[in-house]
mmCIF file of C-alpha atoms in Angstrom:
data_model
loop_
_atom_site.group_PDB
_atom_site.id
_atom_site.type_symbol
_atom_site.label_atom_id
_atom_site.label_comp_id
_atom_site.label_asym_id
_atom_site.label_seq_id
_atom_site.Cartn_x
_atom_site.Cartn_y
_atom_site.Cartn_z
ATOM 1 C CA MET A 1 102.892 79.965 83.569
ATOM 2 C CA LEU A 2 102.843 82.711 80.952
ATOM 3 C CA PHE A 3 103.053 81.849 77.293
ATOM 4 C CA ARG A 4 102.693 83.679 74.018
ATOM 5 C CA SER A 5 99.423 83.767 72.182
ATOM 6 C CA GLY A 6 99.782 81.752 69.000
ATOM 7 C CA MET A 7 98.612 78.643 67.211
ATOM 8 C CA ASP A 8 98.422 76.395 70.294
ATOM 9 C CA ILE A 9 95.015 75.147 71.432
ATOM 10 C CA VAL A 10 94.862 77.352 74.556
ATOM 11 C CA SER A 11 95.402 80.487 72.450
ATOM 12 C CA GLN A 12 92.783 79.331 69.958
ATOM 13 C CA ILE A 13 90.246 78.882 72.763
ATOM 14 C CA ALA A 14 91.108 82.293 74.198
ATOM 15 C CA ASN A 15 90.742 83.946 70.781
ATOM 16 C CA SER A 16 87.565 82.148 69.681
ATOM 17 C CA GLY A 17 85.804 81.994 73.071
ATOM 18 C CA ARG A 18 84.679 78.419 72.327
ATOM 19 C CA PRO A 19 85.519 75.254 74.287
ATOM 20 C CA GLU A 20 87.601 72.581 72.561
ATOM 21 C CA ILE A 21 88.284 68.879 72.990
ATOM 22 C CA LEU A 22 91.310 67.165 71.451
ATOM 23 C CA THR A 23 91.689 63.389 71.395
ATOM 24 C CA GLU A 24 94.464 61.092 70.215
ATOM 25 C CA ILE A 25 97.142 63.788 70.338
ATOM 26 C CA LYS A 26 100.351 62.541 68.728
ATOM 27 C CA PRO A 27 103.530 62.884 70.844
ATOM 28 C CA SER A 28 105.141 64.995 68.090
ATOM 29 C CA ALA A 29 102.232 67.484 68.199
ATOM 30 C CA GLN A 30 102.020 67.879 71.991
ATOM 31 C CA ALA A 31 104.653 70.644 72.204
ATOM 32 C CA ASP A 32 102.894 72.677 69.496
ATOM 33 C CA LEU A 33 99.351 72.179 70.791
ATOM 34 C CA ILE A 34 99.755 72.377 74.573
ATOM 35 C CA PRO A 35 101.981 75.316 75.604
ATOM 36 C CA TYR A 36 102.190 74.737 79.342
ATOM 37 C CA TYR A 37 104.504 71.700 79.259
ATOM 38 C CA ASN A 38 108.261 72.203 78.954
ATOM 39 C CA GLN A 39 108.907 68.552 78.152
ATOM 40 C CA PRO A 40 106.813 65.648 76.818
ATOM 41 C CA ALA A 41 104.170 64.476 79.293
ATOM 42 C CA GLY A 42 102.478 61.761 77.256
ATOM 43 C CA THR A 43 99.273 63.785 76.915
ATOM 44 C CA THR A 44 96.835 62.293 74.398
ATOM 45 C CA SER A 45 93.552 64.041 75.366
ATOM 46 C CA PHE A 46 92.863 67.686 76.147
ATOM 47 C CA VAL A 47 89.833 69.804 77.021
ATOM 48 C CA GLY A 48 89.740 73.584 77.456
ATOM 49 C CA VAL A 49 86.900 75.948 78.365
ATOM 50 C CA PRO A 50 87.143 79.765 78.207
ATOM 51 C CA VAL A 51 86.609 81.851 81.350
ATOM 52 C CA PHE A 52 84.673 85.065 80.680
ATOM 53 C CA LEU A 53 84.426 88.355 82.543
ATOM 54 C CA ASN A 54 82.172 91.050 81.084
ATOM 55 C CA HIS A 55 81.935 89.182 77.761
ATOM 56 C CA THR A 56 85.754 89.029 77.439
ATOM 57 C CA VAL A 57 87.876 85.899 77.740
ATOM 58 C CA ILE A 58 90.187 86.341 80.735
ATOM 59 C CA GLY A 59 91.502 82.792 80.948
ATOM 60 C CA VAL A 60 91.156 79.195 79.858
ATOM 61 C CA LEU A 61 90.410 76.320 82.244
ATOM 62 C CA CYS A 62 92.299 73.258 80.924
ATOM 63 C CA ALA A 63 92.528 69.559 81.699
ATOM 64 C CA ASP A 64 94.573 66.877 79.964
ATOM 65 C CA SER A 65 95.035 63.132 80.232
ATOM 66 C CA THR A 66 97.339 60.370 79.080
ATOM 67 C CA GLN A 67 94.270 58.339 78.003
ATOM 68 C CA ASP A 68 92.740 58.598 74.515
ATOM 69 C CA ASP A 69 89.183 59.987 74.342
ATOM 70 C CA ALA A 70 89.214 60.909 78.037
ATOM 71 C CA TYR A 71 86.809 63.862 77.639
ATOM 72 C CA ASP A 72 83.394 64.506 76.106
ATOM 73 C CA GLU A 73 80.597 67.108 76.105
ATOM 74 C CA ILE A 74 79.731 66.232 79.702
ATOM 75 C CA THR A 75 83.268 67.246 80.710
ATOM 76 C CA ILE A 76 82.798 70.593 78.968
ATOM 77 C CA GLY A 77 79.529 71.091 80.894
ATOM 78 C CA SER A 78 81.229 70.291 84.198
ATOM 79 C CA LEU A 79 84.156 72.600 83.497
ATOM 80 C CA GLY A 80 81.652 75.242 82.375
ATOM 81 C CA HIS A 81 80.216 75.309 85.901
ATOM 82 C CA PHE A 82 83.694 75.954 87.304
ATOM 83 C CA THR A 83 84.347 78.732 84.784
ATOM 84 C CA LYS A 84 81.100 80.429 85.852
ATOM 85 C CA LEU A 85 82.208 80.164 89.472
ATOM 86 C CA ILE A 86 85.632 81.637 88.604
ATOM 87 C CA SER A 87 83.960 84.457 86.635
ATOM 88 C CA GLY A 88 81.562 85.217 89.480
ATOM 89 C CA LEU A 89 84.319 85.304 92.088
ATOM 90 C CA THR A 90 86.536 87.472 89.879
ATOM 91 C CA GLN A 91 83.677 89.888 89.225
ATOM 92 C CA SER A 92 82.836 90.027 92.921
ATOM 93 C CA TYR A 93 86.445 90.744 93.918
ATOM 94 C CA THR A 94 86.780 93.315 91.125
ATOM 95 C CA ARG A 95 83.662 95.156 92.325
ATOM 96 C CA LYS A 96 84.912 95.060 95.911
ATOM 97 C CA TYR A 97 88.284 96.455 94.794
ATOM 98 C CA ASP A 98 86.554 99.192 92.755
ATOM 99 C CA LEU A 99 84.427 100.142 95.763
ATOM 100 C CA LEU A 100 87.518 100.230 97.957
ATOM 101 C CA GLN A 101 89.274 102.481 95.427
ATOM 102 C CA SER A 102 86.221 104.777 95.272
ATOM 103 C CA SER A 103 86.141 104.949 99.051
ATOM 104 C CA ARG A 104 89.850 105.803 99.151
ATOM 105 C CA ALA A 105 89.331 108.509 96.515
ATOM 106 C CA LEU A 106 86.431 110.080 98.439
ATOM 107 C CA GLU A 107 88.429 109.978 101.659
ATOM 108 C CA ALA A 108 91.415 111.610 99.955
ATOM 109 C CA LEU A 109 89.176 114.276 98.404
ATOM 110 C CA ALA A 110 87.603 115.052 101.786
ATOM 111 C CA GLN A 111 91.057 115.265 103.382
ATOM 112 C CA PHE A 112 92.256 117.585 100.603
ATOM 113 C CA ARG A 113 89.206 119.849 100.935
ATOM 114 C CA SER A 114 89.599 120.127 104.693
ATOM 115 C CA MET A 115 93.266 121.126 104.347
ATOM 116 C CA VAL A 116 92.605 123.626 101.548
ATOM 117 C CA ASN A 117 89.683 125.261 103.364
ATOM 118 C CA ARG A 118 91.705 126.006 106.473
ATOM 119 C CA PRO A 119 92.034 129.729 107.061
ATOM 120 C CA GLY A 120 95.403 131.047 105.933
ATOM 121 C CA ALA A 121 96.381 127.917 103.981
ATOM 122 C CA THR A 122 99.618 128.561 102.088
ATOM 123 C CA MET A 123 100.488 127.366 98.589
ATOM 124 C CA GLU A 124 102.954 124.910 100.102
ATOM 125 C CA GLN A 125 100.273 123.442 102.373
ATOM 126 C CA ILE A 126 97.864 123.127 99.440
ATOM 127 C CA ALA A 127 100.540 121.475 97.260
ATOM 128 C CA THR A 128 101.429 119.102 100.085
ATOM 129 C CA ALA A 129 97.750 118.232 100.631
ATOM 130 C CA LEU A 130 97.319 117.613 96.892
ATOM 131 C CA LEU A 131 100.360 115.356 96.801
ATOM 132 C CA GLU A 132 99.396 113.358 99.883
ATOM 133 C CA SER A 133 95.823 112.944 98.636
ATOM 134 C CA SER A 134 97.031 111.775 95.216
ATOM 135 C CA ALA A 135 99.595 109.392 96.694
ATOM 136 C CA SER A 136 96.927 107.735 98.845
ATOM 137 C CA VAL A 137 94.753 106.955 95.795
ATOM 138 C CA VAL A 138 97.169 106.300 92.921
ATOM 139 C CA GLU A 139 99.703 103.506 93.164
ATOM 140 C CA SER A 140 103.002 104.861 91.882
ATOM 141 C CA HIS A 141 106.734 104.892 92.485
ATOM 142 C CA ASN A 142 107.035 108.695 92.610
ATOM 143 C CA VAL A 143 104.462 111.456 93.005
ATOM 144 C CA GLY A 144 105.271 115.121 92.711
ATOM 145 C CA VAL A 145 103.805 118.602 92.368
ATOM 146 C CA VAL A 146 105.205 121.013 89.774
ATOM 147 C CA LEU A 147 104.687 124.753 90.361
ATOM 148 C CA PHE A 148 106.045 127.943 88.864
ATOM 149 C CA ASP A 149 108.776 129.373 91.110
ATOM 150 C CA ARG A 150 108.626 133.171 90.799
ATOM 151 C CA GLN A 151 112.058 133.662 92.379
ATOM 152 C CA GLN A 152 113.791 131.302 89.929
ATOM 153 C CA GLU A 153 111.462 132.296 87.065
ATOM 154 C CA GLN A 154 110.974 128.654 86.057
ATOM 155 C CA TRP A 155 108.825 125.590 86.635
ATOM 156 C CA THR A 156 110.200 123.442 89.440
ATOM 157 C CA ILE A 157 109.306 120.318 91.360
ATOM 158 C CA HIS A 158 107.780 121.857 94.434
ATOM 159 C CA TYR A 159 107.260 118.676 96.433
ATOM 160 C CA ASP A 160 107.751 114.949 95.804
ATOM 161 C CA VAL A 161 107.450 111.613 97.573
ATOM 162 C CA SER A 162 108.724 108.211 96.452
ATOM 163 C CA ALA A 163 107.238 104.792 97.180
ATOM 164 C CA GLY A 164 109.876 104.238 99.856
ATOM 165 C CA GLY A 165 108.565 107.262 101.742
ATOM 166 C CA GLU A 166 111.583 109.373 100.856
ATOM 167 C CA ALA A 167 110.538 112.978 100.483
ATOM 168 C CA GLY A 168 112.255 115.845 98.773
ATOM 169 C CA THR A 169 114.832 114.059 96.591
ATOM 170 C CA LEU A 170 113.723 116.071 93.545
ATOM 171 C CA ARG A 171 112.445 119.132 95.369
ATOM 172 C CA GLY A 172 113.521 122.438 93.835
ATOM 173 C CA LYS A 173 114.834 120.903 90.587
ATOM 174 C CA ALA A 174 113.876 122.719 87.415
ATOM 175 C CA VAL A 175 111.550 121.091 84.899
ATOM 176 C CA ASN A 176 112.745 121.128 81.296
ATOM 177 C CA VAL A 177 109.712 122.644 79.592
ATOM 178 C CA GLU A 178 111.083 121.762 76.148
ATOM 179 C CA SER A 179 111.217 117.981 76.553
ATOM 180 C CA SER A 180 109.603 116.869 79.813
ATOM 181 C CA LEU A 181 106.455 114.760 79.825
ATOM 182 C CA VAL A 182 104.751 117.205 82.164
ATOM 183 C CA ALA A 183 105.148 120.164 79.740
ATOM 184 C CA PRO A 184 101.943 119.490 77.728
ATOM 185 C CA THR A 185 99.994 119.263 80.975
ATOM 186 C CA ILE A 186 101.423 122.596 82.176
ATOM 187 C CA PHE A 187 100.964 124.579 78.969
ATOM 188 C CA ARG A 188 97.881 122.977 77.393
ATOM 189 C CA GLY A 189 96.054 121.834 80.491
ATOM 190 C CA THR A 190 95.747 118.307 79.099
ATOM 191 C CA THR A 191 96.305 114.965 80.748
ATOM 192 C CA THR A 192 99.564 113.266 79.740
ATOM 193 C CA CYS A 193 99.618 109.500 79.910
ATOM 194 C CA VAL A 194 102.494 107.382 78.618
ATOM 195 C CA PRO A 195 101.937 103.623 78.987
#
């Protein structure tokens, strides 16, 4: 369940990076302190331990009970072992994913080089190779190549592919160099990134 960061105990643990124990929680305070319940659950004790990855809190492991004083420092120690396990697994999977991405990038680069180095490679073949190599590495909805069309005397979308595999839906359309997001990249040679 997603919830907003605020004054609840889970947010406080995430922000401070320190474990917390709450005992004798009043029914009127439960909704404000514990954000993951939509309706009263009779919770009177709570414990939460932060989960770290690269010195950053990425989650909070929580437990709660309907009994007063259900948790102590031993509980925090036990949950701490689980948070280390979660951190280790997350780091391992992240490294594996990064290696997979690096492998895909090297494979795409090798494929692009082999296509470009073919004797008599045309601009269209090079643009197509660039697009296909980029699409295999970067997850996106649409990928396209913009080139200057000498016949039309303007910048146009030379080749494009969408996530559904549809090709050419934007091909040949002119790029508005006054207001398009790709204009700074074309004229200044800088990367444009809009989150």
